[in-house]
mmCIF file of C-alpha atoms and ligand atoms in Angstrom:
data_model
loop_
_atom_site.group_PDB
_atom_site.id
_atom_site.type_symbol
_atom_site.label_atom_id
_atom_site.label_comp_id
_atom_site.label_asym_id
_atom_site.label_seq_id
_atom_site.Cartn_x
_atom_site.Cartn_y
_atom_site.Cartn_z
ATOM 1 C CA UNK A 186 -0.007 -0.129 -0.092
ATOM 2 C CA UNK A 187 0.686 3.758 0.337
ATOM 3 C CA UNK A 188 2.770 3.086 3.379
ATOM 4 C CA UNK A 189 5.324 0.609 2.234
ATOM 5 C CA UNK A 190 5.527 2.626 -0.808
ATOM 6 C CA UNK A 191 6.529 5.587 0.544
ATOM 7 C CA UNK A 192 9.154 3.403 3.021
ATOM 8 C CA UNK A 193 10.606 2.205 -0.010
ATOM 9 C CA UNK A 194 10.953 5.438 -1.563
ATOM 10 C CA UNK A 195 12.508 7.174 1.533
ATOM 11 C CA UNK A 196 15.042 4.174 1.815
ATOM 12 C CA UNK A 197 15.925 4.686 -1.863
ATOM 13 C CA UNK A 198 16.631 8.494 -1.614
ATOM 14 C CA UNK A 199 18.797 7.742 1.655
ATOM 15 C CA UNK A 200 20.629 5.281 -0.183
ATOM 16 C CA UNK A 201 20.916 7.784 -3.285
ATOM 17 C CA UNK A 202 22.099 10.482 -1.102
ATOM 18 C CA UNK A 203 24.645 8.273 0.866
ATOM 19 C CA UNK A 204 26.295 7.248 -2.664
ATOM 20 C CA UNK A 205 26.482 11.014 -3.405
ATOM 21 C CA UNK A 206 27.790 11.948 0.080
ATOM 22 C CA UNK A 207 30.598 9.433 -0.409
ATOM 23 C CA UNK A 208 31.459 10.506 -4.176
ATOM 24 C CA UNK A 209 31.618 14.128 -2.670
ATOM 25 C CA UNK A 210 33.806 13.318 0.136
ATOM 26 C CA UNK A 211 36.114 11.158 -2.515
ATOM 27 C CA UNK A 212 35.814 14.186 -4.510
ATOM 28 C CA UNK A 213 37.131 16.737 -1.623
ATOM 29 C CA UNK A 214 40.014 14.607 -1.104
ATOM 30 C CA UNK A 215 40.767 14.249 -4.254
ATOM 31 C CA UNK A 216 40.548 18.188 -4.641
ATOM 32 C CA UNK A 217 42.942 18.674 -1.432
ATOM 33 C CA UNK A 218 45.387 16.337 -2.994
ATOM 34 C CA UNK A 219 45.535 18.276 -6.488
ATOM 35 C CA UNK A 220 45.781 21.558 -4.521
ATOM 36 C CA UNK A 221 48.924 20.160 -2.796
ATOM 37 C CA UNK A 222 50.244 18.281 -6.137
ATOM 38 C CA UNK A 223 50.022 21.057 -8.389
ATOM 39 C CA UNK A 224 47.052 19.344 -10.480
ATOM 40 C CA UNK A 225 45.144 22.625 -11.745
ATOM 41 C CA UNK A 226 46.179 24.808 -14.759
ATOM 42 C CA UNK A 227 44.741 27.935 -15.809
ATOM 43 C CA UNK A 228 43.656 28.657 -19.362
ATOM 44 C CA UNK A 229 42.935 32.004 -20.813
ATOM 45 C CA UNK A 230 40.362 32.986 -23.264
ATOM 46 C CA UNK A 231 40.176 36.661 -25.062
ATOM 47 C CA UNK A 232 37.960 38.924 -24.821
ATOM 48 C CA UNK A 233 37.932 41.395 -27.953
ATOM 49 C CA UNK A 234 37.131 45.022 -28.618
ATOM 50 C CA UNK A 235 34.068 45.048 -31.078
ATOM 51 C CA UNK A 236 35.385 47.951 -32.707
ATOM 52 C CA UNK A 237 38.960 47.227 -34.001
ATOM 53 C CA UNK A 238 38.800 43.478 -33.239
ATOM 54 C CA UNK A 239 42.061 43.762 -30.950
ATOM 55 C CA UNK A 240 42.545 41.676 -27.777
ATOM 56 C CA UNK A 241 41.592 43.727 -24.712
ATOM 57 C CA UNK A 242 41.733 40.931 -21.720
ATOM 58 C CA UNK A 243 42.233 37.570 -21.492
ATOM 59 C CA UNK A 244 39.964 35.496 -18.638
ATOM 60 C CA UNK A 245 42.023 32.772 -16.455
ATOM 61 C CA UNK A 246 39.686 29.770 -16.265
ATOM 62 C CA UNK A 247 40.689 26.931 -13.859
ATOM 63 C CA UNK A 248 40.981 23.583 -15.024
ATOM 64 C CA UNK A 249 41.479 20.561 -13.158
ATOM 65 C CA UNK A 250 43.880 17.819 -14.795
ATOM 66 C CA UNK A 251 42.570 14.464 -12.939
ATOM 67 C CA UNK A 252 45.108 11.531 -13.240
ATOM 68 C CA UNK A 253 42.176 9.000 -14.418
ATOM 69 C CA UNK A 254 39.218 11.188 -15.348
ATOM 70 C CA UNK A 255 41.330 13.973 -17.487
ATOM 71 C CA UNK A 256 40.185 17.527 -17.344
ATOM 72 C CA UNK A 257 37.221 18.197 -15.039
ATOM 73 C CA UNK A 258 35.115 21.181 -15.581
ATOM 74 C CA UNK A 259 34.923 23.781 -12.580
ATOM 75 C CA UNK A 260 31.308 23.776 -12.967
ATOM 76 C CA UNK A 261 31.954 20.262 -11.463
ATOM 77 C CA UNK A 262 34.225 20.947 -9.105
ATOM 78 C CA UNK A 263 34.055 24.615 -7.685
ATOM 79 C CA UNK A 264 30.926 23.822 -5.902
ATOM 80 C CA UNK A 265 32.442 21.428 -3.905
ATOM 81 C CA UNK A 266 35.617 23.705 -3.398
ATOM 82 C CA UNK A 267 33.276 26.457 -1.935
ATOM 83 C CA UNK A 268 31.328 23.990 0.412
ATOM 84 C CA UNK A 269 34.580 22.630 2.096
ATOM 85 C CA UNK A 270 36.017 26.185 1.951
ATOM 86 C CA UNK A 271 39.017 24.832 -0.285
ATOM 87 C CA UNK A 272 38.122 27.562 -2.496
ATOM 88 C CA UNK A 273 40.100 30.053 -0.708
ATOM 89 C CA UNK A 274 43.298 28.097 -1.266
ATOM 90 C CA UNK A 275 42.341 27.649 -4.634
ATOM 91 C CA UNK A 276 41.305 31.149 -5.366
ATOM 92 C CA UNK A 277 44.578 32.587 -4.027
ATOM 93 C CA UNK A 278 46.503 30.340 -6.035
ATOM 94 C CA UNK A 279 44.365 31.204 -9.074
ATOM 95 C CA UNK A 280 45.031 35.127 -8.549
ATOM 96 C CA UNK A 281 48.990 34.479 -7.987
ATOM 97 C CA UNK A 282 49.209 32.166 -11.231
ATOM 98 C CA UNK A 283 47.422 34.469 -13.350
ATOM 99 C CA UNK A 284 49.025 37.936 -12.252
ATOM 100 C CA UNK A 285 52.241 36.055 -13.000
ATOM 101 C CA UNK A 286 50.983 34.915 -16.346
ATOM 102 C CA UNK A 287 49.911 38.383 -17.488
ATOM 103 C CA UNK A 288 53.173 40.009 -16.801
ATOM 104 C CA UNK A 289 54.279 38.293 -19.855
ATOM 105 C CA UNK A 290 51.579 39.725 -22.153
ATOM 106 C CA UNK A 291 51.503 43.286 -23.997
ATOM 107 C CA UNK A 292 50.915 46.083 -21.421
ATOM 108 C CA UNK A 293 47.837 46.777 -22.898
ATOM 109 C CA UNK A 294 45.876 43.500 -22.107
ATOM 110 C CA UNK A 295 44.554 42.689 -18.705
ATOM 111 C CA UNK A 296 43.607 39.802 -17.067
ATOM 112 C CA UNK A 297 40.667 38.672 -15.500
ATOM 113 C CA UNK A 298 39.966 36.584 -12.574
ATOM 114 C CA UNK A 299 36.795 34.702 -11.168
ATOM 115 C CA UNK A 300 36.246 35.547 -7.473
ATOM 116 C CA UNK A 301 33.977 33.102 -5.745
ATOM 117 C CA UNK A 302 31.443 34.781 -3.067
ATOM 118 C CA UNK A 303 33.263 32.781 -0.431
ATOM 119 C CA UNK A 304 36.424 34.194 -1.315
ATOM 120 C CA UNK A 305 34.830 37.748 -1.606
ATOM 121 C CA UNK A 306 33.620 37.482 2.036
ATOM 122 C CA UNK A 307 36.731 35.978 3.556
ATOM 123 C CA UNK A 308 38.040 39.455 4.437
ATOM 124 C CA UNK A 309 41.421 38.876 3.215
ATOM 125 C CA UNK A 310 40.609 39.296 -0.300
ATOM 126 C CA UNK A 311 41.949 42.902 -0.678
ATOM 127 C CA UNK A 312 44.946 41.993 1.025
ATOM 128 C CA UNK A 313 45.520 38.706 -1.147
ATOM 129 C CA UNK A 314 45.218 40.862 -4.227
ATOM 130 C CA UNK A 315 47.524 43.605 -3.206
ATOM 131 C CA UNK A 316 50.052 40.804 -2.419
ATOM 132 C CA UNK A 317 49.497 38.914 -5.809
ATOM 133 C CA UNK A 318 50.268 42.293 -7.437
ATOM 134 C CA UNK A 319 53.033 43.346 -5.416
ATOM 135 C CA UNK A 320 54.789 39.393 -5.990
ATOM 136 C CA UNK A 321 53.964 39.507 -9.524
ATOM 137 C CA UNK A 322 54.870 43.159 -10.432
ATOM 138 C CA UNK A 323 51.445 43.281 -12.432
ATOM 139 C CA UNK A 324 49.968 46.971 -12.454
ATOM 140 C CA UNK A 325 46.856 47.003 -10.619
ATOM 141 C CA UNK A 326 45.081 48.605 -13.779
ATOM 142 C CA UNK A 327 45.681 45.579 -15.714
ATOM 143 C CA UNK A 328 43.578 43.370 -13.433
ATOM 144 C CA UNK A 329 39.770 42.781 -13.303
ATOM 145 C CA UNK A 330 37.964 40.653 -10.627
ATOM 146 C CA UNK A 331 34.743 39.091 -11.845
ATOM 147 C CA UNK A 332 32.056 38.791 -9.579
ATOM 148 C CA UNK A 333 28.614 37.543 -9.548
ATOM 149 C CA UNK A 334 25.336 38.840 -8.172
ATOM 150 C CA UNK A 335 25.488 36.233 -5.334
ATOM 151 C CA UNK A 336 27.966 38.614 -3.708
ATOM 152 C CA UNK A 337 25.635 41.406 -3.383
ATOM 153 C CA UNK A 338 22.287 40.163 -2.124
ATOM 154 C CA UNK A 339 23.019 39.168 1.299
ATOM 155 C CA UNK A 340 24.813 41.894 2.827
ATOM 156 C CA UNK A 341 24.720 45.441 1.047
ATOM 157 C CA UNK A 342 27.017 47.130 3.084
ATOM 158 C CA UNK A 343 30.008 44.809 3.746
ATOM 159 C CA UNK A 344 29.887 44.015 0.174
ATOM 160 C CA UNK A 345 30.075 47.674 -0.886
ATOM 161 C CA UNK A 346 32.874 47.990 1.732
ATOM 162 C CA UNK A 347 35.131 44.952 0.020
ATOM 163 C CA UNK A 348 34.336 46.600 -3.479
ATOM 164 C CA UNK A 349 35.552 49.915 -2.391
ATOM 165 C CA UNK A 350 38.729 48.497 -0.888
ATOM 166 C CA UNK A 351 39.277 46.635 -4.086
ATOM 167 C CA UNK A 352 38.712 49.948 -6.107
ATOM 168 C CA UNK A 353 41.225 51.456 -3.970
ATOM 169 C CA UNK A 354 43.933 49.155 -4.905
ATOM 170 C CA UNK A 355 43.012 50.536 -8.634
ATOM 171 C CA UNK A 356 42.098 47.098 -9.796
ATOM 172 C CA UNK A 357 38.715 46.571 -11.941
ATOM 173 C CA UNK A 358 35.624 44.792 -11.079
ATOM 174 C CA UNK A 359 33.094 43.337 -13.502
ATOM 175 C CA UNK A 360 29.965 42.020 -13.094
ATOM 176 C CA UNK A 361 29.818 38.328 -14.527
ATOM 177 C CA UNK A 362 27.014 36.617 -15.603
ATOM 178 C CA UNK A 363 24.363 39.595 -15.712
ATOM 179 C CA UNK A 364 21.082 38.541 -15.962
ATOM 180 C CA UNK A 365 20.753 35.180 -14.280
ATOM 181 C CA UNK A 366 20.046 34.473 -10.947
ATOM 182 C CA UNK A 367 18.991 37.098 -8.679
ATOM 183 C CA UNK A 368 19.659 40.206 -11.255
ATOM 184 C CA UNK A 369 18.405 43.419 -10.439
ATOM 185 C CA UNK A 370 18.890 46.518 -12.279
ATOM 186 C CA UNK A 371 19.614 48.560 -9.092
ATOM 187 C CA UNK A 372 22.540 46.398 -8.521
ATOM 188 C CA UNK A 373 23.941 48.525 -11.200
ATOM 189 C CA UNK A 374 23.480 51.898 -9.454
ATOM 190 C CA UNK A 375 24.314 51.105 -6.358
ATOM 191 C CA UNK A 376 27.804 49.023 -6.902
ATOM 192 C CA UNK A 377 30.822 50.427 -8.547
ATOM 193 C CA UNK A 378 31.473 48.313 -11.363
ATOM 194 C CA UNK A 379 33.673 48.940 -14.412
ATOM 195 C CA UNK A 380 32.171 46.248 -16.976
ATOM 196 C CA UNK A 381 29.124 44.020 -17.096
ATOM 197 C CA UNK A 382 29.240 40.609 -18.667
ATOM 198 C CA UNK A 383 26.043 40.012 -20.214
ATOM 199 C CA UNK A 384 25.547 36.192 -19.802
ATOM 200 C CA UNK A 385 25.325 33.665 -22.410
ATOM 201 C CA UNK A 386 21.754 33.084 -22.436
ATOM 202 C CA UNK A 387 20.949 36.551 -23.871
ATOM 203 C CA UNK A 388 23.657 36.336 -26.654
ATOM 204 C CA UNK A 389 22.356 32.790 -27.607
ATOM 205 C CA UNK A 390 19.223 33.936 -29.562
ATOM 206 C CA UNK A 391 20.462 37.557 -30.439
ATOM 207 C CA UNK A 392 18.826 38.177 -33.880
ATOM 208 C CA UNK A 393 16.678 35.201 -33.745
ATOM 209 C CA UNK A 394 14.020 36.956 -31.239
ATOM 210 C CA UNK A 395 13.236 40.520 -30.618
ATOM 211 C CA UNK A 396 13.423 40.396 -26.845
ATOM 212 C CA UNK A 397 17.183 39.619 -26.347
ATOM 213 C CA UNK A 398 18.215 42.317 -28.527
ATOM 214 C CA UNK A 399 15.979 44.847 -26.435
ATOM 215 C CA UNK A 400 17.599 43.307 -23.324
ATOM 216 C CA UNK A 401 20.974 43.843 -24.641
ATOM 217 C CA UNK A 402 20.284 47.194 -25.577
ATOM 218 C CA UNK A 403 18.959 48.163 -22.279
ATOM 219 C CA UNK A 404 22.040 46.863 -20.430
ATOM 220 C CA UNK A 405 24.463 48.765 -22.916
ATOM 221 C CA UNK A 406 22.287 51.979 -22.293
ATOM 222 C CA UNK A 407 22.654 51.560 -18.445
ATOM 223 C CA UNK A 408 26.342 50.730 -18.430
ATOM 224 C CA UNK A 409 26.912 53.696 -20.852
ATOM 225 C CA UNK A 410 25.203 55.982 -18.653
ATOM 226 C CA UNK A 411 26.932 54.989 -15.547
ATOM 227 C CA UNK A 412 30.516 54.708 -17.261
ATOM 228 C CA UNK A 413 30.759 51.108 -17.254
ATOM 229 C CA UNK A 414 31.621 48.835 -20.306
ATOM 230 C CA UNK A 415 29.824 45.843 -21.257
ATOM 231 C CA UNK A 416 30.975 42.460 -22.576
ATOM 232 C CA UNK A 417 28.878 39.961 -24.323
ATOM 233 C CA UNK A 418 29.652 36.123 -23.357
ATOM 234 C CA UNK A 419 29.526 33.326 -25.371
ATOM 235 C CA UNK A 420 29.528 35.000 -28.777
ATOM 236 C CA UNK A 421 29.630 31.989 -31.466
ATOM 237 C CA UNK A 422 28.522 33.363 -34.729
ATOM 238 C CA UNK A 423 29.487 36.234 -36.957
ATOM 239 C CA UNK A 424 25.480 37.292 -37.006
ATOM 240 C CA UNK A 425 25.903 37.689 -33.192
ATOM 241 C CA UNK A 426 29.042 39.699 -33.558
ATOM 242 C CA UNK A 427 26.927 41.908 -36.142
ATOM 243 C CA UNK A 428 24.321 42.604 -33.749
ATOM 244 C CA UNK A 429 26.480 43.226 -30.725
ATOM 245 C CA UNK A 430 28.416 45.871 -32.780
ATOM 246 C CA UNK A 431 25.196 47.714 -33.951
ATOM 247 C CA UNK A 432 23.682 47.346 -30.460
ATOM 248 C CA UNK A 433 27.135 49.393 -29.001
ATOM 249 C CA UNK A 434 28.548 46.486 -26.979
ATOM 250 C CA UNK A 435 32.271 47.156 -25.943
ATOM 251 C CA UNK A 436 33.829 43.909 -26.200
ATOM 252 C CA UNK A 437 32.906 40.290 -26.969
ATOM 253 C CA UNK A 438 34.275 36.931 -25.845
ATOM 254 C CA UNK A 439 33.111 33.380 -27.109
ATOM 255 C CA UNK A 440 34.292 30.263 -29.519
ATOM 256 C CA UNK A 441 33.688 32.466 -32.456
ATOM 257 C CA UNK A 442 37.167 34.183 -31.674
ATOM 258 C CA UNK A 443 38.824 31.701 -29.324
ATOM 259 C CA UNK A 444 38.230 28.873 -26.953
ATOM 260 C CA UNK A 445 39.930 28.994 -23.508
ATOM 261 C CA UNK A 446 43.578 27.995 -24.433
ATOM 262 C CA UNK A 447 46.847 27.385 -22.233
ATOM 263 C CA UNK A 448 49.269 29.849 -21.142
ATOM 264 C CA UNK A 449 51.745 28.874 -23.824
ATOM 265 C CA UNK A 450 49.189 29.222 -26.640
ATOM 266 C CA UNK A 451 47.771 32.585 -25.317
ATOM 267 C CA UNK A 452 50.997 33.970 -25.389
ATOM 268 C CA UNK A 453 51.252 32.993 -29.155
ATOM 269 C CA UNK A 454 47.876 34.293 -29.840
ATOM 270 C CA UNK A 455 48.789 37.737 -28.292
ATOM 271 C CA UNK A 456 51.998 38.061 -30.238
ATOM 272 C CA UNK A 457 50.282 37.679 -33.407
ATOM 273 C CA UNK A 458 47.577 39.531 -32.234
ATOM 274 C CA UNK A 459 49.572 42.580 -31.455
ATOM 275 C CA UNK A 460 51.332 42.303 -35.062
ATOM 276 C CA UNK A 461 48.093 42.429 -36.479
ATOM 277 C CA UNK A 462 47.272 45.370 -34.597
ATOM 278 C CA UNK A 463 50.511 47.197 -35.779
ATOM 279 C CA UNK A 464 49.951 46.487 -39.241
ATOM 280 C CA UNK A 465 46.864 48.023 -39.483
ATOM 281 C CA UNK A 466 48.006 50.844 -37.488
HETATM 282 P P1 C2E B 693 32.372 32.079 -16.426
HETATM 283 O O1 C2E B 693 33.270 32.891 -15.308
HETATM 284 O O2 C2E B 693 31.129 32.790 -16.782
HETATM 285 O O3 C2E B 693 33.283 31.812 -17.580
HETATM 286 C C1 C2E B 693 32.596 31.704 -19.422
HETATM 287 C C2 C2E B 693 32.419 30.322 -19.377
HETATM 288 O O4 C2E B 693 31.814 30.123 -20.657
HETATM 289 C C3 C2E B 693 33.586 29.341 -19.199
HETATM 290 O O5 C2E B 693 33.438 28.297 -18.800
HETATM 291 C C4 C2E B 693 34.159 29.413 -20.957
HETATM 292 O O6 C2E B 693 34.506 28.197 -21.358
HETATM 293 C C5 C2E B 693 32.586 29.405 -21.647
HETATM 294 N N1 C2E B 693 32.399 29.916 -22.614
HETATM 295 C C6 C2E B 693 33.128 30.916 -23.141
HETATM 296 N N2 C2E B 693 32.624 31.050 -24.357
HETATM 297 C C7 C2E B 693 31.746 30.149 -24.804
HETATM 298 C C8 C2E B 693 31.132 30.071 -25.932
HETATM 299 O O7 C2E B 693 31.289 30.501 -27.112
HETATM 300 N N3 C2E B 693 29.868 29.018 -25.855
HETATM 301 C C9 C2E B 693 30.001 28.394 -24.634
HETATM 302 N N4 C2E B 693 29.080 27.607 -24.678
HETATM 303 N N5 C2E B 693 30.473 28.670 -23.590
HETATM 304 C C10 C2E B 693 31.651 29.485 -23.760
HETATM 305 P P2 C2E B 693 34.077 27.002 -18.099
HETATM 306 O O8 C2E B 693 35.789 27.518 -18.130
HETATM 307 O O9 C2E B 693 33.597 26.120 -18.106
HETATM 308 O O10 C2E B 693 33.970 27.927 -16.305
HETATM 309 C C11 C2E B 693 32.670 27.661 -15.843
HETATM 310 C C12 C2E B 693 32.433 28.714 -14.636
HETATM 311 O O11 C2E B 693 33.305 28.219 -13.675
HETATM 312 C C13 C2E B 693 33.209 30.079 -14.917
HETATM 313 O O12 C2E B 693 32.282 31.072 -15.627
HETATM 314 C C14 C2E B 693 33.325 30.454 -13.659
HETATM 315 O O13 C2E B 693 31.808 30.880 -12.896
HETATM 316 C C15 C2E B 693 33.529 29.248 -13.195
HETATM 317 N N6 C2E B 693 35.180 29.480 -12.998
HETATM 318 C C16 C2E B 693 36.260 29.310 -13.798
HETATM 319 N N7 C2E B 693 37.273 29.406 -13.298
HETATM 320 C C17 C2E B 693 37.312 29.762 -11.973
HETATM 321 C C18 C2E B 693 38.145 30.306 -10.971
HETATM 322 O O14 C2E B 693 39.273 30.314 -11.407
HETATM 323 N N8 C2E B 693 37.352 30.716 -10.034
HETATM 324 C C19 C2E B 693 35.971 30.545 -9.541
HETATM 325 N N9 C2E B 693 35.996 31.159 -8.729
HETATM 326 N N10 C2E B 693 35.492 30.458 -10.538
HETATM 327 C C20 C2E B 693 35.716 29.779 -11.499
HETATM 328 MG MG1 MG B 694 33.858 34.778 -15.508
HETATM 329 MG MG1 MG B 695 30.765 34.728 -17.055
HETATM 330 MG MG1 MG B 696 28.157 33.185 -17.806
#
């Protein structure tokens, strides 16, 4: 009857939870090991000026080279690193590695680093950023920190305070994945962002429907009115690029130009991009 069915469902659920908890625990141990062993690497994806087409910035994207399972996507391990607090060590490594890599790039090219909400709230972010800049010798103005709306919703005052500390160091702040989650247009007025990254969800069907282009246009207008630039994420087609130029978006990032590539490859890409820019000038 209903009662025994219920019990069976409950037991099944419990067993499922147990397996999942075990898998997570396993992954957590492996993550710890990888942090100790240097199992992580950063890949870099260029952001391009929509006018002119030169590279303005490269975003550091974390990769875990697992000994048996190959490359593991950040979407699969960042949540676990966040739950366990490991994200602080990992984030620290990312920040330092990205800054050290970017000093090898042409001076006009910025580096963007993703900052987890946990890392953001850790109180030592500004200190860690200052230390990474000092250790690498990277100019503060070349570092962009990407944060998401998740850091803004809980405690406005504390978030604002941290953003101001970072601003004082001279680094730039980008609002990542704009338009997803808890988006509120009022954030754009209250917080000192330099850049808004418009989520891929709005870029995907640009041109196909009127709705997306209306939204992108609105974000571009609001950004321009507040001295912020805009980056379109996930640009995959020429049609999207054309639309974005017409809409007045500042930068694009996506597979159309380049996937995230290794440190060695990004150096090659940047040196040929510079030659191209010089030959046009
Ligand atoms: P994100 O910061 O929004 O990064 C953009 C993601 O979109 C990257 O996925 C990138 O590879 C992907 N992407 C770029 N262009 C295209 C495109 O044209 N089409 C499609 N379909 N995808 C595109 P990735 O590298 O898997 O990273 C996923 C997310 O993991 C990132 O989203 C970011 O939130 C997080 N993440 C990555 N590295 C770090 C890190 O070092 N620290 C923290 N806290 N989070 C990170
Ligand atoms: Mg990002
Ligand atoms: Mg993003
Ligand atoms: Mg996104």
